[in-house]
Structure formats: C-alpha cells, structure tokens
CSV table of C-alpha atoms in Angstrom, one decimal:
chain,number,residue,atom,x,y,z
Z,362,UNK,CA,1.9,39.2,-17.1
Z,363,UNK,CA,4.3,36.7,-18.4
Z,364,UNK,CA,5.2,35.3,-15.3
Z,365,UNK,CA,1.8,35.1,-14.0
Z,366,UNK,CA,0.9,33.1,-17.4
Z,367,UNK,CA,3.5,30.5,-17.0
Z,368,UNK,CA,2.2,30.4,-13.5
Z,369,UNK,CA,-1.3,29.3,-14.0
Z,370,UNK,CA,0.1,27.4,-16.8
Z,371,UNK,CA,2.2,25.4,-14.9
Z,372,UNK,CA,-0.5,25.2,-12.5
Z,373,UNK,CA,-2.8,23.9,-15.1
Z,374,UNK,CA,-0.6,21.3,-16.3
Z,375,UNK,CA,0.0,19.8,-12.9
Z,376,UNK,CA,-3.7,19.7,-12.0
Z,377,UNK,CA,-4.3,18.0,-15.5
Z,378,UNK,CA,-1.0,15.1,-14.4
Z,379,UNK,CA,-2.3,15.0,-11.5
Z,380,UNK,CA,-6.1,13.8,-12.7
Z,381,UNK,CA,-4.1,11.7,-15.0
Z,382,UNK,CA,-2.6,10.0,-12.4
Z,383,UNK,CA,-5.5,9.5,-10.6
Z,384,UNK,CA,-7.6,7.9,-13.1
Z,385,UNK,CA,-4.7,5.9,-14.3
Z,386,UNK,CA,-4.6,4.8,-10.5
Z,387,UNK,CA,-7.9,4.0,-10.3
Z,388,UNK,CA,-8.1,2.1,-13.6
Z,389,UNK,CA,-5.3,0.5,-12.7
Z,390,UNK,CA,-6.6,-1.1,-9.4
Z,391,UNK,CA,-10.1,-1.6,-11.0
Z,392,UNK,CA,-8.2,-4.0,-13.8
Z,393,UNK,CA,-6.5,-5.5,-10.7
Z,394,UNK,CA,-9.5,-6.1,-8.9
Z,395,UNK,CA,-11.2,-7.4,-12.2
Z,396,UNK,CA,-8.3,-10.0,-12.6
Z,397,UNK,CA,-8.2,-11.1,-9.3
Z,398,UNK,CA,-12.3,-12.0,-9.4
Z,399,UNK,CA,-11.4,-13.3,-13.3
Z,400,UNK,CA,-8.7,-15.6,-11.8
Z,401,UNK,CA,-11.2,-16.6,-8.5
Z,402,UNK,CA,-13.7,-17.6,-11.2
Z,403,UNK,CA,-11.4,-19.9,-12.9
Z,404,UNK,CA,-10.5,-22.0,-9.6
Z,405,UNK,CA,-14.3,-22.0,-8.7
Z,406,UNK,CA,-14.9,-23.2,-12.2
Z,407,UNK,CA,-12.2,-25.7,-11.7
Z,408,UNK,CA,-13.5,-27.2,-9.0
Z,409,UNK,CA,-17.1,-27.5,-10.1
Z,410,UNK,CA,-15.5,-29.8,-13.0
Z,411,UNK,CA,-13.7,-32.0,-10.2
Z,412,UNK,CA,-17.5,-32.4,-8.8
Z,413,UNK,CA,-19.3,-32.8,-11.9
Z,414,UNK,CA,-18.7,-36.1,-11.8
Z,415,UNK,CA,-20.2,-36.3,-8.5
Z,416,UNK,CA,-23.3,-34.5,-9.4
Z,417,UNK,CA,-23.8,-37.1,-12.8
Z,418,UNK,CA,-23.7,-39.9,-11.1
Z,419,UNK,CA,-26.2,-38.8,-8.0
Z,420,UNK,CA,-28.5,-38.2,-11.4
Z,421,UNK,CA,-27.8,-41.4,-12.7
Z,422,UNK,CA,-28.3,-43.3,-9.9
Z,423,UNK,CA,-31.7,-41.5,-8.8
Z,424,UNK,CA,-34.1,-42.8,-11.6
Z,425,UNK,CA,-36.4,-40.2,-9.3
Z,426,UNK,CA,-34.2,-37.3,-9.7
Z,427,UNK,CA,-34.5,-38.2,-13.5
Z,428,UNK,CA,-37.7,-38.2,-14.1
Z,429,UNK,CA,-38.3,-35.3,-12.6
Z,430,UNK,CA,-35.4,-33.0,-13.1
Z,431,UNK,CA,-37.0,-29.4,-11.9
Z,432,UNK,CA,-37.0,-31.5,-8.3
Z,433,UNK,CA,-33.1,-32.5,-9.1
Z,434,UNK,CA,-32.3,-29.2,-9.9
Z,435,UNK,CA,-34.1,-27.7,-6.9
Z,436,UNK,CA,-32.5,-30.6,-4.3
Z,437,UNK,CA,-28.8,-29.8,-6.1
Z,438,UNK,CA,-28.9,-26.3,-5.7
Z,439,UNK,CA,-29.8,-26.7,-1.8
Z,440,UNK,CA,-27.0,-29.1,-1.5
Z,441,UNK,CA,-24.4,-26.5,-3.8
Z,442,UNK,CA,-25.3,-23.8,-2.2
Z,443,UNK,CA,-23.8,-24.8,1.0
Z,444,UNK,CA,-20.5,-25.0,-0.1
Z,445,UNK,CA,-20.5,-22.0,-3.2
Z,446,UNK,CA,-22.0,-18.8,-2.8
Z,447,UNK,CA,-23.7,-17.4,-5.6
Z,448,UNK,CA,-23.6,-20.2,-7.3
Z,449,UNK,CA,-27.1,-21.4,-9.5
Z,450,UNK,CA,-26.8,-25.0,-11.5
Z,451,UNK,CA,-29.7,-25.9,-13.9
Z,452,UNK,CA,-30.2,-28.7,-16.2
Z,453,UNK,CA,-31.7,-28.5,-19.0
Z,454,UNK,CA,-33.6,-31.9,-20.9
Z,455,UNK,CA,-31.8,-32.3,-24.6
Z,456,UNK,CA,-34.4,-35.0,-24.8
Z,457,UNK,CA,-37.4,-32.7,-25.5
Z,458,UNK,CA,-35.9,-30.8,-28.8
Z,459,UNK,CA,-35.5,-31.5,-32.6
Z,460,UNK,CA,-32.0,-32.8,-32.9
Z,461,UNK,CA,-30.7,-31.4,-35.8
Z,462,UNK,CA,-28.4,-34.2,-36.2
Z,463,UNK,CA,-31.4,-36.2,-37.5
Z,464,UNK,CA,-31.1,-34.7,-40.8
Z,465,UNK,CA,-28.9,-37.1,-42.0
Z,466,UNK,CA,-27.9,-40.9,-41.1
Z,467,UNK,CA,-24.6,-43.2,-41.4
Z,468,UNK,CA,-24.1,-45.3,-44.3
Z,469,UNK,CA,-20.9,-47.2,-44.0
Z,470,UNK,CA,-19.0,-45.0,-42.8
Z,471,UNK,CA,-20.5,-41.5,-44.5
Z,472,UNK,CA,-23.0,-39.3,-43.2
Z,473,UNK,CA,-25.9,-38.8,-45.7
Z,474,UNK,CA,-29.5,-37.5,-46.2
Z,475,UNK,CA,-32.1,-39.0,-44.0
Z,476,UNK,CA,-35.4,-38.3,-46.2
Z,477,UNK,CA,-37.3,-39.9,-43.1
Z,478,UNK,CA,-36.9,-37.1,-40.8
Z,479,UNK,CA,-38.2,-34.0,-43.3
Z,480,UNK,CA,-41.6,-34.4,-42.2
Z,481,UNK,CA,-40.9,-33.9,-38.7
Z,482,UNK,CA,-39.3,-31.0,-39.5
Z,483,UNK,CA,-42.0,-30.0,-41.9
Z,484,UNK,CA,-44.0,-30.1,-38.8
Z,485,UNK,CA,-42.1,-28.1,-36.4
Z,486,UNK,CA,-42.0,-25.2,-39.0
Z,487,UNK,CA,-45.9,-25.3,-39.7
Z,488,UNK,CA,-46.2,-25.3,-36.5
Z,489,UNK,CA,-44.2,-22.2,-35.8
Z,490,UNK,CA,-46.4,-20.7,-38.9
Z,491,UNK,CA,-43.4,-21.3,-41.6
Z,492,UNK,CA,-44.1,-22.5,-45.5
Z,493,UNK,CA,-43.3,-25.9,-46.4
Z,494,UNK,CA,-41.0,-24.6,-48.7
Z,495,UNK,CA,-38.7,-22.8,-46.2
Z,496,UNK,CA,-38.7,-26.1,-44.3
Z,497,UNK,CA,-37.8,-27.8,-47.1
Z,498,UNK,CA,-35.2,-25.0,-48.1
Z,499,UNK,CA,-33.6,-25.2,-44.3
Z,500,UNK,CA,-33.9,-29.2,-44.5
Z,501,UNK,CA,-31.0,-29.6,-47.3
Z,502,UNK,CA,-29.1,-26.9,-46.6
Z,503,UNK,CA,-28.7,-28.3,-43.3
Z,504,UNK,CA,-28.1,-31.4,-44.8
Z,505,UNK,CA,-25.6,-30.1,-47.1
Z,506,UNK,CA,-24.1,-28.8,-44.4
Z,507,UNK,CA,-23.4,-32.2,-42.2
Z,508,UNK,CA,-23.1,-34.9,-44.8
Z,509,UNK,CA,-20.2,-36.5,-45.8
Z,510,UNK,CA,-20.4,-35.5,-50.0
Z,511,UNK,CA,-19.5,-32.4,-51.9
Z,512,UNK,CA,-22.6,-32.6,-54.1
Z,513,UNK,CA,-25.7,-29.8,-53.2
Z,514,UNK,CA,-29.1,-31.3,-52.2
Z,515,UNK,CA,-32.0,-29.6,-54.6
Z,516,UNK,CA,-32.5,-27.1,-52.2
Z,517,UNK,CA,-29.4,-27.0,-50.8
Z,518,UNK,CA,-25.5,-25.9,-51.0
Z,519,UNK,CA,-22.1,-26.9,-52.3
Z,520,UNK,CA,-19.8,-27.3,-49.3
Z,521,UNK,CA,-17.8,-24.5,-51.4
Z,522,UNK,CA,-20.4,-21.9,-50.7
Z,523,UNK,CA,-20.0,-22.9,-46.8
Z,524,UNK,CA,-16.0,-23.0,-47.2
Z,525,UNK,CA,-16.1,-19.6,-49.1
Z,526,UNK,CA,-17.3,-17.9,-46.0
Z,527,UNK,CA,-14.5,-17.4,-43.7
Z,528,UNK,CA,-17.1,-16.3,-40.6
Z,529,UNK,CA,-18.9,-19.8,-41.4
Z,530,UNK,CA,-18.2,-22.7,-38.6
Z,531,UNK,CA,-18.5,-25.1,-41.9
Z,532,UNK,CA,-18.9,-29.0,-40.4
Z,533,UNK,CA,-18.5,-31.3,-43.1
Z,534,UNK,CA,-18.6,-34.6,-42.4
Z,535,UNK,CA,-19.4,-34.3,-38.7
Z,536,UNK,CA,-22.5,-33.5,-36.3
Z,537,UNK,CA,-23.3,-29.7,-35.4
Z,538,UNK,CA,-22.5,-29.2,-31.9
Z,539,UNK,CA,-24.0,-26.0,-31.2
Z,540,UNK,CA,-27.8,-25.0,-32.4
Z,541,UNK,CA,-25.6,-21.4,-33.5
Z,542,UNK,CA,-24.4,-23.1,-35.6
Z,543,UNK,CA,-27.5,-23.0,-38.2
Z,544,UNK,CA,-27.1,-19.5,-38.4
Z,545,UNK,CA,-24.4,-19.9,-40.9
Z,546,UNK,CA,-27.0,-21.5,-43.2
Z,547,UNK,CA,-27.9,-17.8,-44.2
Z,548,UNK,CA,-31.5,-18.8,-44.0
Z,549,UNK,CA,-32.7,-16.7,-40.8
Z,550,UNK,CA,-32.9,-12.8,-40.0
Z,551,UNK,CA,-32.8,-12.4,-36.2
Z,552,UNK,CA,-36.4,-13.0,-35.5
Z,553,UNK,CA,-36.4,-16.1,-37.2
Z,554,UNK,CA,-33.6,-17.4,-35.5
Z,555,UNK,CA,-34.7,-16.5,-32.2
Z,556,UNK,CA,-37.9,-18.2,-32.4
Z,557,UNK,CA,-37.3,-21.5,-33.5
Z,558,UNK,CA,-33.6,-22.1,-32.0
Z,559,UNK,CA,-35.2,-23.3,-28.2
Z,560,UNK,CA,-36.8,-26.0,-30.3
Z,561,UNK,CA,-33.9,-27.2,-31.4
Z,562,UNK,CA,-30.7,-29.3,-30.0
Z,563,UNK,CA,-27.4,-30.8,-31.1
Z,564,UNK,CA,-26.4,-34.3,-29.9
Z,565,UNK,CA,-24.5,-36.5,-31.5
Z,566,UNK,CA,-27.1,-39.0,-32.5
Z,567,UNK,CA,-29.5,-39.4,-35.5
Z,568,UNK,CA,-32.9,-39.9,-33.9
Z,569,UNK,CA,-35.5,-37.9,-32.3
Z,570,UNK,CA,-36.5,-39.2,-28.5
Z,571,UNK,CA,-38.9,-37.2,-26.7
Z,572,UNK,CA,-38.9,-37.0,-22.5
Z,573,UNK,CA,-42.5,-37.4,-21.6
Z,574,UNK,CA,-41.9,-36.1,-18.3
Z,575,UNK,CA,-40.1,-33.3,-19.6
Z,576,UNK,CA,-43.1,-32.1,-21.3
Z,577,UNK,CA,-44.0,-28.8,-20.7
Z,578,UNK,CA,-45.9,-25.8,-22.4
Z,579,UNK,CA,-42.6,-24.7,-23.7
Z,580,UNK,CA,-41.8,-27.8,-25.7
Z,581,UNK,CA,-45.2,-28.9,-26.3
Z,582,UNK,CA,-44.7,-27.8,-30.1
Z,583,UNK,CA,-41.8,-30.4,-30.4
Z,584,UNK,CA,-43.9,-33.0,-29.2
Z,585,UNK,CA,-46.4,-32.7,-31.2
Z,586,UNK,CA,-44.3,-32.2,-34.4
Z,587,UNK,CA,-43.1,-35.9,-33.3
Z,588,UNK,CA,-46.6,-37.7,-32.3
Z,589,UNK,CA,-48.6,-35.1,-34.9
Z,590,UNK,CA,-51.8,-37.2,-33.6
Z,591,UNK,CA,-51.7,-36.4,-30.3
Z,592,UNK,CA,-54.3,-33.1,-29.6
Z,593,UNK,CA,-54.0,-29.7,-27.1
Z,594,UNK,CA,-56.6,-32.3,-24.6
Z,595,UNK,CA,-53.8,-35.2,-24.8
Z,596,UNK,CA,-51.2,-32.5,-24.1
Z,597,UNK,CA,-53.5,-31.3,-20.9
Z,598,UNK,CA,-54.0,-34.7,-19.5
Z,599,UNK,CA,-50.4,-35.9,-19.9
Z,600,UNK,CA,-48.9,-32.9,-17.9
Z,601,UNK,CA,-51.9,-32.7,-15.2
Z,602,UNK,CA,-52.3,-36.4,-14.5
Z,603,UNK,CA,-48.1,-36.8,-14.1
Z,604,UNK,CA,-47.1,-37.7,-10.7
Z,605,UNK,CA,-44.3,-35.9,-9.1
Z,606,UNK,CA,-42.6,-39.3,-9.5
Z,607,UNK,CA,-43.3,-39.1,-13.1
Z,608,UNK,CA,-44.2,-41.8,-15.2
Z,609,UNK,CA,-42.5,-45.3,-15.2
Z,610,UNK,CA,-43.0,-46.5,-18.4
Z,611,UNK,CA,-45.0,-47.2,-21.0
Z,612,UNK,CA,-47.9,-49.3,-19.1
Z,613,UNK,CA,-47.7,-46.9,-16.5
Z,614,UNK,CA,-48.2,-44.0,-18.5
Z,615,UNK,CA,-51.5,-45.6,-20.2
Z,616,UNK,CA,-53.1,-47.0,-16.6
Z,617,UNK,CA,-52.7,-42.9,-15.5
Z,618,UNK,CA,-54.1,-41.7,-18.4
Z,619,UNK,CA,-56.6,-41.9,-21.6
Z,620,UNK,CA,-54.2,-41.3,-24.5
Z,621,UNK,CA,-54.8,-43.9,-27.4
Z,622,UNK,CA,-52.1,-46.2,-27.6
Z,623,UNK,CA,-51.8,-45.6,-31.2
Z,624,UNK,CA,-51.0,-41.9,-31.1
Z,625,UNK,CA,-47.8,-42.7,-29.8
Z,626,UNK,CA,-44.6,-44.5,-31.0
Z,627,UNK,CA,-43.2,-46.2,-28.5
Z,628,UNK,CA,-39.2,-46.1,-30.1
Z,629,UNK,CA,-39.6,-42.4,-29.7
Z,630,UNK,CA,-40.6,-42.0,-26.1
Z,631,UNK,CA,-38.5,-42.3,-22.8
Z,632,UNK,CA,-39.0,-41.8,-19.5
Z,633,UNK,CA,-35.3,-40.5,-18.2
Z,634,UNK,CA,-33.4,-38.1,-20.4
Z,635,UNK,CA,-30.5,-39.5,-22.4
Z,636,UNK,CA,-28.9,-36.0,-22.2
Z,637,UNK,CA,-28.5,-33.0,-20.4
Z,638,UNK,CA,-27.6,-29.7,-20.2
Z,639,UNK,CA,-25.9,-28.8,-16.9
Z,640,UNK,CA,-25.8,-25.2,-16.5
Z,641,UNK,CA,-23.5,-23.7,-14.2
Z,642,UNK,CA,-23.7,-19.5,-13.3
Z,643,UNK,CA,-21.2,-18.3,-10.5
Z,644,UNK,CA,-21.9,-14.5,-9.4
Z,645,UNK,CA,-18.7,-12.5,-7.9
Z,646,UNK,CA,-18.3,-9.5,-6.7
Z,647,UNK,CA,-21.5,-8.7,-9.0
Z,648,UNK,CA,-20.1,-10.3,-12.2
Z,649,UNK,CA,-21.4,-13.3,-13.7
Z,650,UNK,CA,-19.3,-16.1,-15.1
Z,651,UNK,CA,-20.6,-19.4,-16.7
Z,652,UNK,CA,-19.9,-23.0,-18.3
Z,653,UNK,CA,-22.1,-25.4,-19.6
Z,654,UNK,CA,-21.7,-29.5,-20.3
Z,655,UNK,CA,-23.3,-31.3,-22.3
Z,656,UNK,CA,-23.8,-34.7,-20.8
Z,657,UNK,CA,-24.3,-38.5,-22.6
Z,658,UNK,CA,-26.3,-39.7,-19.4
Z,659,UNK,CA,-26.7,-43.7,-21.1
Z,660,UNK,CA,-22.4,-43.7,-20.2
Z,661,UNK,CA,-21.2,-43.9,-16.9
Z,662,UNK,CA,-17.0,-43.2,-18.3
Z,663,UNK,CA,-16.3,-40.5,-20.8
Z,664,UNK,CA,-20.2,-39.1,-21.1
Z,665,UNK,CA,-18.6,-35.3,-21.4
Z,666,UNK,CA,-20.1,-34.6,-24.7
Z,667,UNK,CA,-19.1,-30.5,-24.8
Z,668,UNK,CA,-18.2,-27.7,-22.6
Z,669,UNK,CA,-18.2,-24.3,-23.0
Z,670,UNK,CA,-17.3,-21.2,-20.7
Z,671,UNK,CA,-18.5,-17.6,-21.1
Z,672,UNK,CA,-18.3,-14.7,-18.8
C-alpha cells in the first residue's frame, strides 16, 4: 500500500509541475507577445508625432478643412489609412467649450479673479439644471484654485486645503490643463462630473471664443450660455442654413441667415478653430493604444500645447 501511495503521489506531483509549467509557459509567451505589440505601439506612436506636423499644417493651410473639420477628419483618415492599419485620428474643436481658464485674468504678472466671466458660468449651470449657488460655489473654488494668492474667495478655498490633499493635482498660479482636473475641487459626485465635463475645456487662455461652424446639438448649451439671446429657432437656422463650406465671416454669416445682429458679439465668435484636439487610436493585435495633442492652431512653430498617451 505504501508503495502504491508514493506512486500516485509522485504521479500527482508531476502532473501538478507539469501544469505549472505549462501555464507558466503560456503566461510567459502571452507577456512576450503583449510586449512585443506594447513596444510596436510605441514606434507607430513615434512616428505619428514625426507626421503631426504634417497633418497641422495641411489644417492650417486649408481654411476649408477648418471650417468644416468632420470633412478634415473624414479626408485625413482616408489619406492615414493607407499607410497605418487600424489607425482612427479625430479632432475635436476646443473652440466650442467653456474654458475654465476664464475664471481668472492676468494682472501684472499674477493670475486673479475675473468677476466678468461668472455669469457665463452661471449660465452653463442653469442650463444644465444647477442652483446659482453651486455655480457660484464651483466659480471661486476654481478660482482659488488657479490664481496667483493664498487668500480664499467667499465661496472658495485656501490653497492649504488643495496642498493638504496629497491625491490633489493642486495648480497654483498656473492654467488647469486637463478638464480632470476640477474633480479635485471636491464639488462633484460622479454624475455630476460626467455631465457637465464635455462642456468644458482647458487652454491656456482667458477668454471664451465660440466656433460657429462647430456648432452642433452637442454644444448648443455652450453657445447659448455665451450669446444667452440667441433662441432653439436661431440655433435651427444657424446649423441648417450652414454651407458645407461653412461660413466666412461675419457678413457672410448674416446674408445666409436671419439672426439679429445684436444677439451676437462679434469678439466672441470665429470662424476657424484656434485649437484642437487631435485624437489618435491605433488598434493591434486587438488592443487599443492612444495619444492625444492639444494643438495652438493661431502658431505655425511651437503650437504643441499637451500630449498625453494612454493604452
């Protein structure tokens, strides 16, 4: 009895190495495999930075591809896709969102409150069925967050309560450059967050400049948080009477439509973004890598505002 226990013992323990091995094996070459596509990913992503360049200036010298960037993004993908498989680029209008850099404004050489703005914010949160007074609440705690002074706004924050929070991306004295950022005001469950972050952007300016021929029923909100006199019939004969060429400019937009002249002002309307979102997803092997820039389209040397990579 002995020995046949030690037999089937023995016989256990090398099935059990032997499965061991196996999975260990396989794991092994799947982590191999996963590596290999890892490192592929980082050449392809390489290489789309060497021809970024190309792709910004082909916008910026098309004031047609501008003004209508869906066509762009339709005629760069056709041309892309013949030398990347799997490969999807979008771009993405900064131009048609609340910059939350607006909060504040320079002063010499400090960043402080820019009291001009909270009504358009006001707005955008009435809008998205918000109080006043959480507006006004998320208004100087965002402030408090970017300016350049220690001191709390009335409804805001000591920079010690952003410093105190090691988890916190804390920005003093400096523009947000990601719209993430605001959840580190502490102001936002999920929800919250989720619904009003596609209405807003980060770039590194202090004014609000909507895209009219970026307007779209998903931004509609922001536009009319900026001209609050313009009505849901403006909104429907701005987007229906747009040409595919889009509109050229001021005069043109008024001899193609019936909008009062007054509704709008003009310092806050544009015709060609300023900046973009390039977004770049590269499938492999059925896994999906990414990388966005953030473009300053008004430079033609050093407009690389951001980048970041994800997988």
């Amino acid at each position: 009895m002995k020995k046949g226990f030690v037999l089937i013992t023995t016989l256990s323990v090398i099935t059990i190495l032997s499965f061991l091995i196996l999975v260990i094996n396989r794991t092994v070459i799947q982590d191999s495999v996963k590596t290999a596509i890892f490192n592929e990913s980082i050449l392809k992503r390489i290489q789309l930075i060497n021809y970024e360049k190309f792709l910004i200036e082909t916008l910026q010298n098309n004031s047609f591809q501008l003004r209508n960037l869906l066509l762009a993004e339709q005629e760069i993908n056709s041309f892309m896709g013949e030398e990347y498989d799997g490969l999807k680029i979008t771009f993405s209008d900064l131009n048609t969102c609340i910059n939350l850099n607006s909060t504040v404004k320079r002063f010499r050489q400090l960043l402080i409150k820019n009291e001009n703005n909270s009504t358009l914010f006001n707005r955008l949160f009435l809008n998205l069925g918000f109080e006043k007074n959480f507006s006004d609440n998320f208004y100087d705690r965002l402030v408090d967050f970017i300016d350049s002074d220690a001191l709390p706004e009335r409804l805001g924050a000591e920079d010690l309560y952003y410093i105190a929070d090691e988890e916190s991306n804390f920005t003093s004295d400096s523009f947000l450059l990601s719209v993430s950022q605001i959840k580190d005001l502490r102001i936002f469950d999920d929800a919250g967050y989720k619904l009003v972050s596609p209405y807003f952007c980060t770039i590194p300016e202090i004014y609000n400049k909507f895209n009219i021929n970026s307007l779209s029923r998903e931004n509609y909100l922001t536009f009319q948080s900026i001209f609050p006199e313009i009505t849901l019939n403006d909104l429907e004969e701005i987007i229906l009477k747009r040409p595919v060429t889009g509109y050229i400019n001021l005069s043109h937009f008024h001899e193609l439509t019936n909008v009062d002249e007054g509704k709008l002002i003009a310092e806050n309307i544009i015709f060609k973004p300023e900046y973009i979102r390039i977004g770049y997803t590269l499938t492999l092997e059925g896994y999906e890598f990414n990388m966005n820039s953030i473009i300053n389209l008004k430079e033609r040397k050093n407009n690389l505002v951001s980048r970041s990579f994800a997988k």
